[in-house]
Amino acid sequence: EVKVVESGGGLVQVGSSLTLSCAVSGFTLDEYAIGWFRQAPGKDREEVSCFCKKIGSTYIADSVRGRFTVSSDNARNMVFLRMTNLEFEDTAVYTCAASRINSCPIPLVYSRGTYSLSGTWGQGTQVTVSS
């Protein structure tokens, strides 16, 4: 069974740092691309980063470039999102996803209020940035 599980969210202050972890099972990082998405209330889902070991590609969204980085621990089948200098606007639910399509960014389809991809979503972890 293909699974992804996020951890590391929480309540932090503006300007601080936080690292989210995505643990994957049922596959290896050579097989799936891993994306980090976020969604704030009333806003569209945004892909903030992507890691694709198969093609040696990473992606960081313009909105977070210079503050967020993505990395992996291939031996542990984990992908990390390091977030620094956090801003109020970074408050969102962050979700890790595994995509069978090995490309970055990961293609999403939006239909009838739902985002879908060719793969598996995690359950999401809340990140709240406060003053």
Short mmCIF file of C-alpha atoms in Angstrom, two decimals, residues 58-122:
data_model
loop_
_atom_site.label_atom_id
_atom_site.label_comp_id
_atom_site.label_asym_id
_atom_site.label_seq_id
_atom_site.Cartn_x
_atom_site.Cartn_y
_atom_site.Cartn_z
CA THR A 58 13.36 19.73 -7.61
CA TYR A 59 10.92 22.60 -7.66
CA ILE A 60 10.35 25.54 -5.33
CA ALA A 61 7.47 27.92 -5.91
CA ASP A 62 8.28 31.59 -6.50
CA SER A 63 6.21 32.52 -3.47
CA VAL A 64 8.60 30.71 -1.12
CA ARG A 65 11.87 30.63 -3.02
CA GLY A 66 14.76 31.70 -0.86
CA ARG A 67 12.91 30.66 2.31
CA PHE A 68 11.85 27.06 1.69
CA THR A 69 14.07 24.17 0.66
CA VAL A 70 13.33 20.52 -0.05
CA SER A 71 15.61 17.63 0.75
CA SER A 72 15.48 13.89 1.15
CA ASP A 73 16.85 10.99 3.13
CA ASN A 74 16.70 8.21 0.58
CA ALA A 75 17.74 5.51 3.02
CA ARG A 76 14.79 6.37 5.27
CA ASN A 77 12.38 7.12 2.42
CA MET A 78 11.71 10.58 3.73
CA VAL A 79 11.38 14.02 2.18
CA PHE A 80 11.70 17.21 4.17
CA LEU A 81 10.44 20.73 3.68
CA ARG A 82 12.59 23.23 5.53
CA MET A 83 10.78 26.51 6.02
CA THR A 84 12.63 29.56 7.28
CA ASN A 85 11.72 33.18 7.93
CA LEU A 86 8.06 32.19 8.16
CA GLU A 87 5.43 34.79 7.38
CA PHE A 88 1.76 35.12 8.32
CA GLU A 89 0.92 34.19 4.74
CA ASP A 90 2.56 30.80 5.19
CA THR A 91 -0.25 29.74 7.50
CA ALA A 92 -1.96 26.78 5.84
CA VAL A 93 -2.48 23.06 5.90
CA TYR A 94 0.60 21.49 4.35
CA THR A 95 0.11 18.19 2.59
CA CYS A 96 2.62 15.78 1.17
CA ALA A 97 1.72 13.83 -1.94
CA ALA A 98 3.28 11.03 -3.94
CA SER A 99 2.80 11.14 -7.68
CA ARG A 100 3.30 8.31 -10.16
CA ILE A 101 4.11 10.95 -12.73
CA ASN A 102 7.77 11.64 -12.23
CA SER A 103 7.89 15.33 -12.93
CA CYS A 104 8.18 18.55 -10.98
CA PRO A 105 5.90 20.36 -10.48
CA ILE A 106 3.36 17.59 -9.99
CA PRO A 107 0.34 17.96 -12.25
CA LEU A 108 -2.98 18.40 -10.47
CA VAL A 109 -6.51 18.20 -11.74
CA TYR A 110 -9.18 20.36 -10.14
CA SER A 111 -12.75 19.22 -10.58
CA ARG A 112 -15.90 19.81 -8.57
CA GLY A 113 -14.08 21.28 -5.64
CA THR A 114 -11.48 18.53 -5.37
CA TYR A 115 -7.83 18.42 -6.26
CA SER A 116 -6.58 15.09 -7.53
CA LEU A 117 -3.36 13.65 -8.78
CA SER A 118 -2.08 10.37 -10.06
CA GLY A 119 -0.96 9.09 -6.69
CA THR A 120 -1.62 9.47 -3.01
CA TRP A 121 -2.21 12.38 -0.64
CA GLY A 122 -1.14 12.52 2.95
#
